[in-house]
Coordinates of C-alpha atoms in Angstrom, one line a residue:
M1 CA -6.3 1.4 13.7
G2 CA -3.8 2.4 11.0
I3 CA -2.2 0.1 8.5
Q4 CA -2.3 -3.6 9.4
F5 CA 0.0 -6.5 8.2
T6 CA -1.1 -10.1 7.8
G7 CA 1.3 -12.9 7.1
M8 CA 0.6 -16.5 6.2
I9 CA 1.9 -19.7 7.8
G10 CA 2.0 -23.2 6.4
H11 CA 2.2 -26.6 8.1
R12 CA 5.6 -27.5 6.6
L13 CA 8.4 -25.7 4.8
A14 CA 7.5 -25.5 1.1
S15 CA 7.1 -22.9 -1.6
E16 CA 7.4 -22.4 -5.3
I17 CA 11.1 -22.4 -4.9
I18 CA 11.6 -24.7 -2.0
P19 CA 10.7 -28.4 -2.3
A20 CA 8.5 -29.6 0.6
Q21 CA 10.6 -30.6 3.6
G22 CA 10.0 -32.4 6.9
P23 CA 6.8 -34.1 8.0
L24 CA 3.5 -33.0 6.5
F25 CA 2.3 -31.7 9.8
D26 CA 5.6 -30.2 11.2
K27 CA 4.8 -29.0 14.7
K28 CA 8.3 -27.5 15.2
Y29 CA 8.1 -25.6 11.9
I30 CA 4.5 -24.3 12.6
T31 CA 5.7 -23.0 15.9
S32 CA 8.8 -21.3 14.6
F33 CA 6.9 -19.9 11.6
A34 CA 4.2 -18.3 13.9
Q35 CA 6.7 -17.0 16.4
A36 CA 8.8 -15.4 13.5
H37 CA 5.7 -13.5 12.4
E38 CA 5.0 -12.3 16.0
Q39 CA 8.6 -11.2 16.4
A40 CA 8.6 -9.4 13.1
G41 CA 5.7 -7.2 14.1
F42 CA 2.9 -8.7 12.0
D43 CA -0.7 -8.1 13.3
R44 CA -2.3 -11.3 12.1
I45 CA -1.5 -14.6 10.4
L46 CA -3.6 -16.4 7.8
V47 CA -3.9 -20.2 8.0
G48 CA -5.1 -21.4 4.6
Y49 CA -7.5 -24.2 3.5
W50 CA -6.8 -27.0 1.0
S51 CA -8.8 -30.0 0.2
D52 CA -5.9 -32.4 0.8
Q53 CA -3.9 -30.8 3.6
P54 CA -3.9 -30.8 7.4
D55 CA -6.9 -29.2 9.2
G56 CA -6.6 -25.5 9.7
F57 CA -8.4 -25.4 13.0
L58 CA -5.6 -27.6 14.5
V59 CA -2.8 -25.7 12.8
T60 CA -4.2 -22.5 14.3
A61 CA -4.6 -24.0 17.7
L62 CA -1.0 -25.1 17.8
A63 CA 0.4 -21.8 16.5
G64 CA -1.8 -19.9 18.9
S65 CA -0.7 -21.9 21.9
Q66 CA 2.9 -20.9 21.1
T67 CA 2.3 -17.2 20.6
S68 CA 0.8 -14.5 22.9
R69 CA 0.1 -11.3 20.8
I70 CA -0.4 -12.0 17.2
K71 CA -3.9 -12.6 15.9
F72 CA -5.1 -15.3 13.5
L73 CA -7.1 -15.5 10.3
L74 CA -8.5 -19.0 9.7
A75 CA -9.7 -19.8 6.2
H76 CA -12.9 -21.8 6.0
R77 CA -15.0 -23.1 3.2
P78 CA -18.8 -23.4 3.8
G79 CA -20.5 -26.6 2.8
F80 CA -18.6 -29.3 4.7
V81 CA -19.4 -28.4 8.3
S82 CA -22.8 -27.1 9.3
P83 CA -22.9 -23.4 10.2
T84 CA -24.1 -24.2 13.8
L85 CA -21.2 -26.5 14.4
A86 CA -18.7 -24.2 12.6
A87 CA -19.9 -21.4 15.0
R88 CA -19.2 -23.5 18.1
K89 CA -15.8 -24.6 16.7
L90 CA -14.8 -20.9 16.0
A91 CA -16.1 -19.7 19.3
T92 CA -14.2 -22.4 21.2
L93 CA -11.0 -21.6 19.2
D94 CA -11.4 -17.9 19.9
H95 CA -11.4 -18.7 23.6
L96 CA -8.3 -20.9 23.2
L97 CA -6.6 -17.9 21.5
D98 CA -7.8 -15.4 24.1
G99 CA -9.8 -13.5 21.5
R100 CA -7.3 -13.4 18.7
L101 CA -9.3 -15.1 16.0
A102 CA -11.0 -14.0 12.7
V103 CA -12.4 -16.2 10.0
H104 CA -11.8 -15.9 6.3
I105 CA -14.7 -17.3 4.3
I106 CA -13.9 -18.7 0.8
S107 CA -16.8 -20.2 -1.2
G108 CA -14.4 -22.1 -3.5
G109 CA -13.2 -21.2 -7.0
S110 CA -12.6 -24.6 -8.4
D111 CA -15.2 -27.3 -9.1
Y112 CA -12.5 -29.9 -9.2
E113 CA -11.2 -29.1 -5.8
Q114 CA -14.7 -28.8 -4.3
R115 CA -15.6 -32.2 -5.5
R116 CA -12.7 -33.7 -3.7
D117 CA -14.6 -33.1 -0.5
G118 CA -17.9 -34.1 -2.0
D119 CA -19.4 -30.7 -3.0
Y120 CA -21.1 -30.7 -6.4
L121 CA -22.8 -27.3 -6.3
T122 CA -22.2 -24.8 -9.1
K123 CA -20.3 -21.6 -8.4
V124 CA -23.5 -19.6 -8.2
Q125 CA -25.1 -22.1 -5.8
R126 CA -22.0 -22.0 -3.6
Y127 CA -22.3 -18.3 -3.1
A128 CA -26.0 -18.6 -2.3
R129 CA -25.1 -21.3 0.2
T130 CA -22.3 -19.0 1.6
D131 CA -24.9 -16.2 2.1
E132 CA -27.1 -18.5 4.1
F133 CA -24.2 -20.1 5.9
L134 CA -23.1 -16.7 7.2
R135 CA -26.6 -15.7 8.3
V136 CA -26.9 -18.9 10.3
L137 CA -23.3 -18.6 11.6
Q138 CA -23.8 -15.1 12.9
Q139 CA -27.1 -16.0 14.6
T140 CA -25.5 -18.9 16.3
L141 CA -22.6 -16.7 17.5
T142 CA -25.0 -14.1 18.9
Q143 CA -28.4 -15.5 19.8
Q144 CA -29.1 -15.9 23.5
Q145 CA -32.1 -18.2 23.0
P146 CA -32.8 -21.3 20.9
W147 CA -34.0 -20.5 17.4
D148 CA -35.2 -22.2 14.2
H149 CA -34.0 -21.7 10.6
H150 CA -35.6 -23.0 7.4
G151 CA -33.6 -22.1 4.4
D152 CA -32.6 -23.5 1.0
F153 CA -29.4 -25.2 2.2
Y154 CA -29.8 -25.4 6.0
R155 CA -32.6 -26.3 8.5
T156 CA -32.3 -26.2 12.2
E157 CA -34.7 -26.6 15.2
A158 CA -34.0 -25.0 18.5
A159 CA -30.4 -24.2 17.5
F160 CA -28.3 -22.7 20.2
S161 CA -24.6 -22.4 21.2
A162 CA -23.8 -22.0 24.8
I163 CA -20.3 -20.8 23.9
K164 CA -19.9 -17.4 22.3
P165 CA -16.7 -15.9 21.0
R166 CA -14.3 -14.4 23.5
Q167 CA -14.5 -11.2 21.4
D168 CA -17.7 -9.1 21.2
H169 CA -17.6 -9.7 17.5
L170 CA -15.7 -12.4 15.5
P171 CA -14.3 -10.6 12.4
I172 CA -15.5 -12.0 9.1
Y173 CA -13.0 -11.7 6.2
F174 CA -14.4 -12.6 2.7
G175 CA -12.7 -13.6 -0.6
G176 CA -14.1 -13.7 -4.1
S177 CA -14.2 -11.4 -7.1
S178 CA -17.4 -12.4 -9.0
P179 CA -20.6 -10.3 -8.9
E180 CA -22.1 -13.0 -6.7
A181 CA -19.2 -12.8 -4.3
I182 CA -19.3 -9.0 -4.1
E183 CA -23.0 -9.1 -3.3
V184 CA -22.4 -11.6 -0.4
A185 CA -19.5 -9.5 0.8
G186 CA -21.7 -6.4 1.0
K187 CA -24.0 -8.3 3.3
H188 CA -21.5 -9.9 5.6
A189 CA -17.9 -9.0 5.3
D190 CA -16.0 -6.9 7.8
V191 CA -12.9 -7.1 5.6
F192 CA -13.0 -7.9 1.8
A193 CA -9.8 -9.6 0.6
L194 CA -8.3 -8.9 -2.9
W195 CA -5.5 -10.6 -4.6
G196 CA -2.7 -8.3 -5.7
E197 CA -3.9 -6.8 -8.9
P198 CA -2.9 -3.4 -10.5
L199 CA -4.0 -0.2 -8.9
A200 CA -6.8 0.6 -11.4
G201 CA -8.4 -2.8 -11.0
A202 CA -8.1 -2.7 -7.2
A203 CA -9.8 0.7 -7.2
R204 CA -12.7 -0.6 -9.2
T205 CA -13.2 -3.6 -6.8
V206 CA -13.0 -1.3 -3.7
E207 CA -15.7 0.9 -5.2
A208 CA -17.9 -2.1 -6.2
V209 CA -17.7 -3.6 -2.7
R210 CA -18.3 -0.3 -1.0
A211 CA -21.5 0.1 -3.1
S212 CA -22.6 -3.4 -2.3
A213 CA -22.1 -2.8 1.4
A214 CA -23.9 0.6 1.3
R215 CA -27.0 -1.1 -0.2
H216 CA -27.1 -3.0 3.1
G217 CA -26.3 -0.1 5.3
R218 CA -22.8 -1.3 6.0
K219 CA -19.2 -0.4 5.6
T220 CA -16.3 -2.8 5.0
G221 CA -12.5 -2.7 5.3
F222 CA -10.2 -4.1 2.7
S223 CA -7.1 -6.4 2.5
I224 CA -4.8 -7.1 -0.5
S225 CA -2.2 -9.8 -1.0
F226 CA 1.4 -9.5 -2.4
R227 CA 4.6 -11.4 -2.4
P228 CA 7.3 -8.7 -1.8
V229 CA 10.7 -9.3 -3.2
I230 CA 13.2 -6.9 -1.5
G231 CA 16.7 -6.0 -2.5
A232 CA 19.3 -3.5 -1.4
T233 CA 18.8 -1.9 -4.8
E234 CA 16.1 -2.1 -7.4
A235 CA 18.5 -4.0 -9.7
E236 CA 19.3 -6.6 -6.9
A237 CA 15.5 -7.0 -6.3
R238 CA 14.8 -7.7 -9.9
E239 CA 17.7 -10.2 -10.1
K240 CA 16.1 -12.0 -7.1
A241 CA 12.8 -12.0 -8.9
A242 CA 14.4 -13.5 -12.1
H243 CA 16.0 -16.2 -10.0
I244 CA 12.7 -16.9 -8.2
Y245 CA 11.0 -17.3 -11.6
Q246 CA 13.5 -19.7 -13.0
T247 CA 13.7 -21.8 -9.8
A248 CA 9.9 -21.9 -9.6
K249 CA 9.5 -22.9 -13.3
K250 CA 12.0 -25.7 -12.9
Q251 CA 10.5 -27.0 -9.6
L252 CA 6.9 -26.9 -10.9
T253 CA 8.0 -28.7 -14.1
E254 CA 9.9 -31.4 -12.2
S255 CA 7.2 -31.9 -9.5
G256 CA 4.2 -31.8 -11.7
H257 CA 2.5 -29.8 -9.0
H258 CA -0.4 -27.8 -10.6
F259 CA -2.0 -26.1 -7.5
G260 CA -5.4 -27.5 -8.5
L261 CA -5.3 -25.5 -11.8
P262 CA -6.8 -24.5 -14.0
K263 CA -9.6 -22.7 -12.2
P264 CA -12.0 -21.7 -14.9
Q265 CA -14.7 -20.8 -12.3
S266 CA -12.4 -18.4 -10.4
T267 CA -12.9 -14.7 -11.4
G268 CA -9.9 -13.8 -9.2
A269 CA -7.7 -16.2 -11.2
K270 CA -8.9 -14.7 -14.4
R271 CA -8.2 -11.2 -13.2
L272 CA -4.6 -12.1 -12.3
M273 CA -4.2 -13.8 -15.7
D274 CA -5.5 -10.7 -17.4
A275 CA -3.0 -8.6 -15.4
A276 CA -0.2 -11.0 -16.4
K277 CA -1.2 -10.6 -20.1
Q278 CA -0.8 -6.9 -19.8
G279 CA 2.9 -7.3 -19.0
E280 CA 5.4 -8.7 -16.6
W281 CA 5.9 -5.3 -14.9
L282 CA 2.9 -3.1 -14.2
D283 CA 2.4 0.2 -12.3
K284 CA 5.7 1.1 -10.5
C285 CA 6.9 -2.3 -9.3
L286 CA 4.1 -4.9 -9.6
W287 CA 5.6 -8.2 -11.0
T288 CA 3.2 -10.7 -12.6
G289 CA 5.8 -13.4 -13.4
I290 CA 4.8 -16.1 -10.9
A291 CA 1.1 -15.2 -11.4
G292 CA 1.5 -16.1 -15.1
L293 CA 3.4 -19.2 -14.3
V294 CA 0.6 -20.6 -12.1
S295 CA -2.3 -19.3 -14.2
G296 CA -3.3 -16.8 -11.5
G297 CA -4.4 -19.7 -9.2
Y298 CA -3.7 -17.9 -5.9
N299 CA -2.1 -14.8 -4.5
S300 CA 1.0 -14.8 -6.6
T301 CA 1.7 -11.2 -7.7
A302 CA 4.8 -9.5 -6.2
L303 CA 6.0 -6.0 -5.4
V304 CA 9.7 -5.9 -6.3
G305 CA 12.2 -3.3 -5.3
T306 CA 13.9 -1.8 -2.3
A307 CA 12.1 -1.6 1.0
D308 CA 11.5 2.0 0.3
Q309 CA 10.0 1.4 -3.2
V310 CA 7.8 -1.5 -2.0
S311 CA 6.5 0.5 0.9
D312 CA 5.7 3.4 -1.5
A313 CA 3.8 0.9 -3.6
L314 CA 1.8 -0.4 -0.6
L315 CA 1.0 3.1 0.3
E316 CA -0.7 3.6 -3.1
Y317 CA -3.1 0.8 -2.2
Y318 CA -3.5 2.2 1.3
R319 CA -4.7 5.5 -0.3
L320 CA -7.4 3.5 -2.1
G321 CA -8.8 2.6 1.3
I322 CA -7.1 -0.8 1.6
D323 CA -5.6 -0.8 5.1
N324 CA -4.7 -4.4 5.5
M325 CA -1.7 -5.8 3.7
L326 CA -1.2 -9.6 3.4
I327 CA 2.4 -10.2 2.6
R328 CA 4.3 -13.5 2.3
G329 CA 7.5 -14.4 0.6
F330 CA 8.9 -17.1 -1.6
D331 CA 11.3 -18.1 1.2
P332 CA 8.4 -18.1 3.7
L333 CA 9.9 -18.0 7.2
N334 CA 13.1 -16.1 6.4
D335 CA 11.2 -13.5 4.3
A336 CA 8.7 -12.9 7.2
T337 CA 11.7 -12.1 9.4
E338 CA 13.2 -9.8 6.7
Y339 CA 9.9 -7.9 6.3
G340 CA 10.0 -7.1 10.0
K341 CA 13.4 -5.4 9.7
Q342 CA 12.5 -2.6 7.2
L343 CA 9.4 -3.1 5.2
I344 CA 6.8 -3.3 7.9
P345 CA 8.1 -0.4 10.2
L346 CA 8.9 1.8 7.2
T347 CA 5.4 1.3 5.7
R348 CA 3.8 1.9 9.1
E349 CA 5.7 5.2 9.5
K350 CA 4.6 6.4 6.1
A351 CA 1.0 5.4 6.6
A352 CA 0.9 7.2 9.9
A353 CA 1.6 10.5 8.0
E354 CA -1.3 9.9 5.7
P355 CA -4.9 11.2 6.3
V356 CA -7.1 8.8 8.3
L357 CA -9.1 6.4 6.0
S358 CA -12.7 7.5 6.6
E359 CA -14.2 4.5 4.7
S360 CA -12.5 1.8 6.9
V361 CA -14.4 -0.1 9.5

């Protein structure tokens, strides 16, 4: 399969450096954003999940109807929709997209945000529920006869879905960095998603997830997320990063937007904060400025440099066995277009010259 690139689309123009513009559900922007990724050569687009924002199923449906090749990765939190109903919704959406769907399962790293939707389970309980959710989901997607389930979180009698995914197998992406998350990932994940941490930490996580998967007789692929900042020279790229930091700091102060922070239950947020405490610049070109500014609350680390330097940095992660790169910019739509001009084709060219990743699925 080679190296894969995933982008991320939102439902309106907004970022750390751009105040929210247009209607909250901006159909024209969603369409343009998705088409920009397709034209730039991305393989897939992530549609995120927030407890106070438009429904991701419908954002994905709209974007999918306006594209033809690019695949989609829909974020979904277990606990608010029964797994049997979630399976039917996902299978139906996969047919609408002609087999271009994958689902990204996120158990939730913030008690505060979970409770906004009425979920009062602890973090450990959420991962136990996710484990059971995925077992029921997979059965619903594959069973050809009605079946019963009696678990700790879900009970069904004669459950059955007449509609199955268009694909033979709906890919399951999985996020979470705690020991509980890694155990669930080993059982269920086709692709395990990391936030953009330094190489040493990423390597340890890859090995831990591989070991978890091996205990269940499985293998898994890996994805990692970065916010590339590209310049014609390294100096120009670092100047852009400094401008992004100052603009983001000003905007976050003026807006009072806190991204649901802090996230004391999130191991991933803690890992990004630990990286930020190590220094603003790590490895060759990993920048933690925005991660420190937002307390590691989401995928906020950046790779900063020329397209050649950033592609080399991505290649270091590729050599760890991470073959899926989720990249998104601080000027979201325009950066997606820019990545397609140099960064994506250059990184693909370099990765093609590398040995085949034997551990990938």
